[in-house]
PDB file of C-alpha atoms in Angstrom:
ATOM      1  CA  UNK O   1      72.605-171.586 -26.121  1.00 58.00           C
ATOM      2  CA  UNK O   2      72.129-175.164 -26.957  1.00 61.00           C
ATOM      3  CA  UNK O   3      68.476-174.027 -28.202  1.00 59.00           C
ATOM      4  CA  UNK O   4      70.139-171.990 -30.411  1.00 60.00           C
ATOM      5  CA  UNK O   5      72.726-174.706 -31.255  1.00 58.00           C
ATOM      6  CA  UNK O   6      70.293-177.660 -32.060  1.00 57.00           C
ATOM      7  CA  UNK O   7      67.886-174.320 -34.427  1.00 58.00           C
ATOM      8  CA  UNK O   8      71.457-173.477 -36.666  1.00 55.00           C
ATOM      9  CA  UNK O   9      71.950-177.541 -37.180  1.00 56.00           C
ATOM     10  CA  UNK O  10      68.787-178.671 -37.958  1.00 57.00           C
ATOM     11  CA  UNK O  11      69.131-175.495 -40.784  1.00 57.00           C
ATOM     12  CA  UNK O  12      72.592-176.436 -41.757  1.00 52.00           C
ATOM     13  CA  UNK O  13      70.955-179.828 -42.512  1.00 55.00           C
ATOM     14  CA  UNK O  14      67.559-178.787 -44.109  1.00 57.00           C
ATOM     15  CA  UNK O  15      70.127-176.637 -46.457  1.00 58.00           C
ATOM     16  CA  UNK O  16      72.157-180.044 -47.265  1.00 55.00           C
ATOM     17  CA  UNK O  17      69.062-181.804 -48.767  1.00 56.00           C
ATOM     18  CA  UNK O  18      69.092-182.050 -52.587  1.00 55.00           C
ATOM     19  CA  UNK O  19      65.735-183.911 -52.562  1.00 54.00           C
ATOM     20  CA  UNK O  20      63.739-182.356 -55.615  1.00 53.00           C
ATOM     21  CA  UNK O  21      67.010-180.444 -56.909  1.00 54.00           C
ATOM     22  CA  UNK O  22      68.115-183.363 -59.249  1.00 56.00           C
ATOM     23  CA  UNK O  23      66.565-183.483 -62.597  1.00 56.00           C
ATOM     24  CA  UNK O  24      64.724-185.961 -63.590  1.00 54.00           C
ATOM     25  CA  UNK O  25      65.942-188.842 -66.073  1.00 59.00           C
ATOM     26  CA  UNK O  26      66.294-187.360 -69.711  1.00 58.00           C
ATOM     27  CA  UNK O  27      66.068-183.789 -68.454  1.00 56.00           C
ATOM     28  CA  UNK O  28      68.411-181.235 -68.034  1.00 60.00           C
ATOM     29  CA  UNK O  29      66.534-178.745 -65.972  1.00 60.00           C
ATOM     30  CA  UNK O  30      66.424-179.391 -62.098  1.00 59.00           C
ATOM     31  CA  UNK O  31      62.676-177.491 -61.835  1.00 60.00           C
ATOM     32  CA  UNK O  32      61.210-180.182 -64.353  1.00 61.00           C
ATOM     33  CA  UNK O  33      59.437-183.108 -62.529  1.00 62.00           C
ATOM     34  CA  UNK O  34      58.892-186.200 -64.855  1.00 65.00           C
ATOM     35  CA  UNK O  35      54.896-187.177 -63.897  1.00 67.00           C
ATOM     36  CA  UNK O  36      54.976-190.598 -62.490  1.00 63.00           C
ATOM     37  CA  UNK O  37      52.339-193.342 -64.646  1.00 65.00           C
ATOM     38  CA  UNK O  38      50.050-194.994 -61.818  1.00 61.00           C
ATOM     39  CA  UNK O  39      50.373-198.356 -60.823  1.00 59.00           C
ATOM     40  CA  UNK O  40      47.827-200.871 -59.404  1.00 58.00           C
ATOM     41  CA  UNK O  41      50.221-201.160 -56.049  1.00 57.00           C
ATOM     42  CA  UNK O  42      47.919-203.715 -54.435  1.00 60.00           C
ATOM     43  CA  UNK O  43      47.140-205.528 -57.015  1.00 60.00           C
ATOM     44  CA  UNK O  44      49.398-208.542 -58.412  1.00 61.00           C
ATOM     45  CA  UNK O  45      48.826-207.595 -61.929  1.00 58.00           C
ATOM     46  CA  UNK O  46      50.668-204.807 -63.698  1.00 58.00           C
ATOM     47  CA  UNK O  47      48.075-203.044 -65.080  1.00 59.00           C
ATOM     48  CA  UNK O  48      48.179-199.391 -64.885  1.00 58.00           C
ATOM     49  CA  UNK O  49      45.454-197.727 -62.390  1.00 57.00           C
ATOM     50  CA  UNK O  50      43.098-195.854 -64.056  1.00 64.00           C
ATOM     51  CA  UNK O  51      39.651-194.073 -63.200  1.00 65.00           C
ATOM     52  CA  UNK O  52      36.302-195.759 -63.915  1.00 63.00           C
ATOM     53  CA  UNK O  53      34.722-195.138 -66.774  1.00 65.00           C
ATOM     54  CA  UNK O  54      30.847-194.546 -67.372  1.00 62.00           C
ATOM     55  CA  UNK O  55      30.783-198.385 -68.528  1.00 64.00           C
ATOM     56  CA  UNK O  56      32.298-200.038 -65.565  1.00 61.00           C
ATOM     57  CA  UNK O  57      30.100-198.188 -62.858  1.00 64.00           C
ATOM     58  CA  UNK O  58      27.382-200.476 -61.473  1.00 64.00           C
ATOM     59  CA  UNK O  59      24.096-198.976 -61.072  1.00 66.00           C
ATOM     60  CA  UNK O  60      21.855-199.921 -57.482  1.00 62.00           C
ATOM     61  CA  UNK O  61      18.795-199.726 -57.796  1.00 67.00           C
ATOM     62  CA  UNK O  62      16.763-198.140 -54.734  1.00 67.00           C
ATOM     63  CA  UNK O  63      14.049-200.025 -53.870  1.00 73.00           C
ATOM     64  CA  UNK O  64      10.693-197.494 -54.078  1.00 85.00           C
ATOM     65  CA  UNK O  65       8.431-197.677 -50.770  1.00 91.00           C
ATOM     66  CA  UNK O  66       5.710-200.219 -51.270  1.00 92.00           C
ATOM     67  CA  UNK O  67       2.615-200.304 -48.953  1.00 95.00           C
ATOM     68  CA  UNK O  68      -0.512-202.675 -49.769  1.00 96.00           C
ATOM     69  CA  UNK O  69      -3.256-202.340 -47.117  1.00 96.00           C
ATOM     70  CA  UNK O  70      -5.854-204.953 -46.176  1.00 96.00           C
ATOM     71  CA  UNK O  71      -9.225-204.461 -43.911  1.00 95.00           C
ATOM     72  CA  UNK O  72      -8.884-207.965 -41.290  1.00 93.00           C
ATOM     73  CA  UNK O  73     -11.262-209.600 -39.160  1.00 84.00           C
ATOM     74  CA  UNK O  74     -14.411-207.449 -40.112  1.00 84.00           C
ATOM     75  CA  UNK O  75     -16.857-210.428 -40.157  1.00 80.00           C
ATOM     76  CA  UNK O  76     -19.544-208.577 -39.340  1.00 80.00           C
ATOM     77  CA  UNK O  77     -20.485-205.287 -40.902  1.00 83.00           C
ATOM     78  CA  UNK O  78     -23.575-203.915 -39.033  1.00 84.00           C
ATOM     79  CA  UNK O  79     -22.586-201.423 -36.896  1.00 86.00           C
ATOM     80  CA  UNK O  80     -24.369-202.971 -33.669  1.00 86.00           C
ATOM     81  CA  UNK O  81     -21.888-205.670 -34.420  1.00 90.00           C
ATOM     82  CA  UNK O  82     -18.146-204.210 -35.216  1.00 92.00           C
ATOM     83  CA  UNK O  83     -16.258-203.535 -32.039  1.00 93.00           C
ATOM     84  CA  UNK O  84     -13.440-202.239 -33.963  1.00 94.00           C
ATOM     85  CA  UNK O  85     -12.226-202.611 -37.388  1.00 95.00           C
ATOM     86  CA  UNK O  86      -8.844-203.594 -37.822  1.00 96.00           C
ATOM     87  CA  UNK O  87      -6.666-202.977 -40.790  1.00 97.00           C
ATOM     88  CA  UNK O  88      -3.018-204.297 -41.701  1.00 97.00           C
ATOM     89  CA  UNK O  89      -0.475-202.486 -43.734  1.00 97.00           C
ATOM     90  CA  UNK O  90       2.498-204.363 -45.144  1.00 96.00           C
ATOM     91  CA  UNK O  91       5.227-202.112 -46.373  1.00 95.00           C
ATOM     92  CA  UNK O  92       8.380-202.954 -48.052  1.00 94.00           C
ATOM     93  CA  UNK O  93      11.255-200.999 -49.394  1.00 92.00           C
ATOM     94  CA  UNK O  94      11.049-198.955 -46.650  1.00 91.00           C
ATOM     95  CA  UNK O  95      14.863-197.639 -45.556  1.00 89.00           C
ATOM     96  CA  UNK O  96      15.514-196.221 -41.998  1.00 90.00           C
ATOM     97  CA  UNK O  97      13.191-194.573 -39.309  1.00 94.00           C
ATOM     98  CA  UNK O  98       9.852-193.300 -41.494  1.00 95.00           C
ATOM     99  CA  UNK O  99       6.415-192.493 -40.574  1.00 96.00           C
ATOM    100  CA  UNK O 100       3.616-194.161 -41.108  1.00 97.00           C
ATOM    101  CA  UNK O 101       0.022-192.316 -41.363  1.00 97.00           C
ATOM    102  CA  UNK O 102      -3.278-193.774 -41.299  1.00 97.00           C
ATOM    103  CA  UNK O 103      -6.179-191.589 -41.941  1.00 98.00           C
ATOM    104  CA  UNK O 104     -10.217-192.983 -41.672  1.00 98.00           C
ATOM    105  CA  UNK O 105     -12.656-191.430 -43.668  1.00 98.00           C
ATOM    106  CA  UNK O 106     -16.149-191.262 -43.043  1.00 97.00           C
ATOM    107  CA  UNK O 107     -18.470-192.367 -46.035  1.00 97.00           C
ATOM    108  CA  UNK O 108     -19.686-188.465 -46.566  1.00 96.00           C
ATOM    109  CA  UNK O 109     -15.794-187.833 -47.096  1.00 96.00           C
ATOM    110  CA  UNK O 110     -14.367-186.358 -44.114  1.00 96.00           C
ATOM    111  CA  UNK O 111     -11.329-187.340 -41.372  1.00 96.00           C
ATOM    112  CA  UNK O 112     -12.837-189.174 -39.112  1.00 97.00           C
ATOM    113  CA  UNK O 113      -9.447-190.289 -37.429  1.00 96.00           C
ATOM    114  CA  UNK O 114      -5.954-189.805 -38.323  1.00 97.00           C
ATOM    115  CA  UNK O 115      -2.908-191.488 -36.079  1.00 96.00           C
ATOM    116  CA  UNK O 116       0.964-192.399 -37.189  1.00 96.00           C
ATOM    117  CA  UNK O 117       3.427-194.785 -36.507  1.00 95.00           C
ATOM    118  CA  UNK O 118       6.860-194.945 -36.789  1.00 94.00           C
ATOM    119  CA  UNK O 119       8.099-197.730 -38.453  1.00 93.00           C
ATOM    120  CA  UNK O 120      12.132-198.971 -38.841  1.00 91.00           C
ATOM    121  CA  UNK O 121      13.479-201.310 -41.636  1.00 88.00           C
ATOM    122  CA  UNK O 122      16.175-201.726 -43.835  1.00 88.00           C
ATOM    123  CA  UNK O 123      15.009-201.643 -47.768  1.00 85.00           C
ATOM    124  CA  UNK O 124      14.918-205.475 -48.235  1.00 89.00           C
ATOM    125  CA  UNK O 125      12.686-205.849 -45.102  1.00 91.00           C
ATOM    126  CA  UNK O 126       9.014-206.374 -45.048  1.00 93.00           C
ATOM    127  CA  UNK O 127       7.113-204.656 -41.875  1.00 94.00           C
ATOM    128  CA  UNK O 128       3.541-204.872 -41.342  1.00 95.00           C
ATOM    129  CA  UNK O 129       1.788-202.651 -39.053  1.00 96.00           C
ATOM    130  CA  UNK O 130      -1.835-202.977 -37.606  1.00 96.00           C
ATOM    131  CA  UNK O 131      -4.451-199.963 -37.269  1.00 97.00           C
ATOM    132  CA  UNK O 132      -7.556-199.943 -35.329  1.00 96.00           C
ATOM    133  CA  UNK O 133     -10.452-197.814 -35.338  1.00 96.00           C
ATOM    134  CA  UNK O 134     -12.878-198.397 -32.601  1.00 95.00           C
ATOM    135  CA  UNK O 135     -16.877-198.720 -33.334  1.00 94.00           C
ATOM    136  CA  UNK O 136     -18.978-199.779 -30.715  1.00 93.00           C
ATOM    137  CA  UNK O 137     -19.592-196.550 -28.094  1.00 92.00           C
ATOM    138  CA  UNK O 138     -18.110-193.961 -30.181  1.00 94.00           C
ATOM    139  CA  UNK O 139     -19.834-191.481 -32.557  1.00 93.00           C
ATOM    140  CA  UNK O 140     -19.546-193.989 -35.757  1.00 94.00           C
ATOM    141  CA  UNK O 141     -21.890-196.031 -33.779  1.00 93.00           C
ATOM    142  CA  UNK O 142     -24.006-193.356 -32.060  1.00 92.00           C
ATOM    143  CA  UNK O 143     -24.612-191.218 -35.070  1.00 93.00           C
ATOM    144  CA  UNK O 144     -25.304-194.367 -37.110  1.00 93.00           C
ATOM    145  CA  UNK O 145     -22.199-193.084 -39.537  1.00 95.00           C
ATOM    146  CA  UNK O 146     -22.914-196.572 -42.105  1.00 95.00           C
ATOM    147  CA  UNK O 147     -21.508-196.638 -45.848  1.00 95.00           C
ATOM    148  CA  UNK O 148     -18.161-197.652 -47.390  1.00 96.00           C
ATOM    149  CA  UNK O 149     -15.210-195.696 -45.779  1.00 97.00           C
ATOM    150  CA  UNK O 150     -11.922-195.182 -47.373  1.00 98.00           C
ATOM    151  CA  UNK O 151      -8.560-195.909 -45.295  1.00 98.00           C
ATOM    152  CA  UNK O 152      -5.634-193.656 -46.449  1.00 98.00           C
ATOM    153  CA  UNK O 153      -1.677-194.627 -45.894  1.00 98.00           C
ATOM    154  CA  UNK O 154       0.887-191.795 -46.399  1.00 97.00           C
ATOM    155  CA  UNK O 155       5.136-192.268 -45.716  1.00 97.00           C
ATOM    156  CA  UNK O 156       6.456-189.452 -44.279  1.00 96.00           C
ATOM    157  CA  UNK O 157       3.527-187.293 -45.803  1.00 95.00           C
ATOM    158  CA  UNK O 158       3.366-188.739 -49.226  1.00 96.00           C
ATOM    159  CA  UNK O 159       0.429-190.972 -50.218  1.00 97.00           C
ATOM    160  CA  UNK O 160       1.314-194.749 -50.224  1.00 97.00           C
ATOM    161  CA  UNK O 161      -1.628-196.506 -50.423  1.00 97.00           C
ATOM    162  CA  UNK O 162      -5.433-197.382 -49.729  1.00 97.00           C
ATOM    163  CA  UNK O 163      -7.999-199.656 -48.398  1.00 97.00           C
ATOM    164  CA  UNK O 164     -12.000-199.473 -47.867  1.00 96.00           C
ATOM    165  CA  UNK O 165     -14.474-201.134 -45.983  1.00 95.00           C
ATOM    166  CA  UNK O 166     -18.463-201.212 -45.326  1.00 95.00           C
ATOM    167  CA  UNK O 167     -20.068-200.738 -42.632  1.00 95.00           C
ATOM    168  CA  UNK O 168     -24.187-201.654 -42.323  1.00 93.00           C
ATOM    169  CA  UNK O 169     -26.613-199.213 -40.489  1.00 90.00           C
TER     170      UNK O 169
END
């Protein structure tokens, strides 16, 4: 009973509201709602809030992925002599977790050894990353592979940049 008490006055007072049933200033007809002008209500000023236009949006620039590669610590070049050759890649612009791929090619042209790294920065960061690719013992030494070979960077599969270095029979 009181359920049914506490339902019949919460209608008898829903049916008492007159919220929306007045008419607006200057109008006659109670259906007619007068559109209320936007205010800046945070804002000391009294400007009127309005949307932005193509002239007050601010472009950012992304920074493009920038890679430059350099061959270190190759003082020798005869094969005999080169345990390993070392190369750094500095990369800037770089935004989040990416991957980094190295791939050595053999002076007649073909993979000789391809690795990755992964590699986290934010875009204003510079990162530099070192890859090796042992000499002495393996088959660039035993099968006397000696010319100029090319060192290929790629960012999450897209080419970034390159380096080269010689290596004497």
């Amino acid at each position: 009973m009181r359920a049914r008490r506490a339902g019949f006055v919460a209608a008898l007072l829903l049916s008492a509201c007159t919220e929306g049933t007045h008419p607006p200033k200057g109008s006659d007809d109670p259906g007619v709602v007068a559109p209320v002008a936007p205010t800046d209500v945070l804002g000391e000023g009294t400007e009127v809030a309005r949307p932005p236009s193509a002239e007050d949006e601010v472009e950012v620039e992304i920074p493009r992925p920038m890679g430059h590669a350099e061959v270190v610590g190759l003082a020798s070049r005869g094969l005999s002599d080169v345990s390993q050759v070392d190369v750094d890649l500095t990369v800037s612009g770089v935004s989040g977790k990416r991957t980094v791929e190295v791939e050595f090619v053999s002076p007649e042209g073909h993979p000789y050894q391809r690795r990755s790294s992964v590699v986290v920065a934010k875009p204003d960061a510079t990162r530099t990353l070192r890859f090796s690719m042992p000499v002495a013992g393996t088959t660039v030494a035993t099968s006397i592979m000696s010319g100029t070979w090319n060192v290929r960077f790629f960012l999450d599969g897209a080419p970034l940049t390159t380096a080269s270095f010689t290596l004497e029979p």
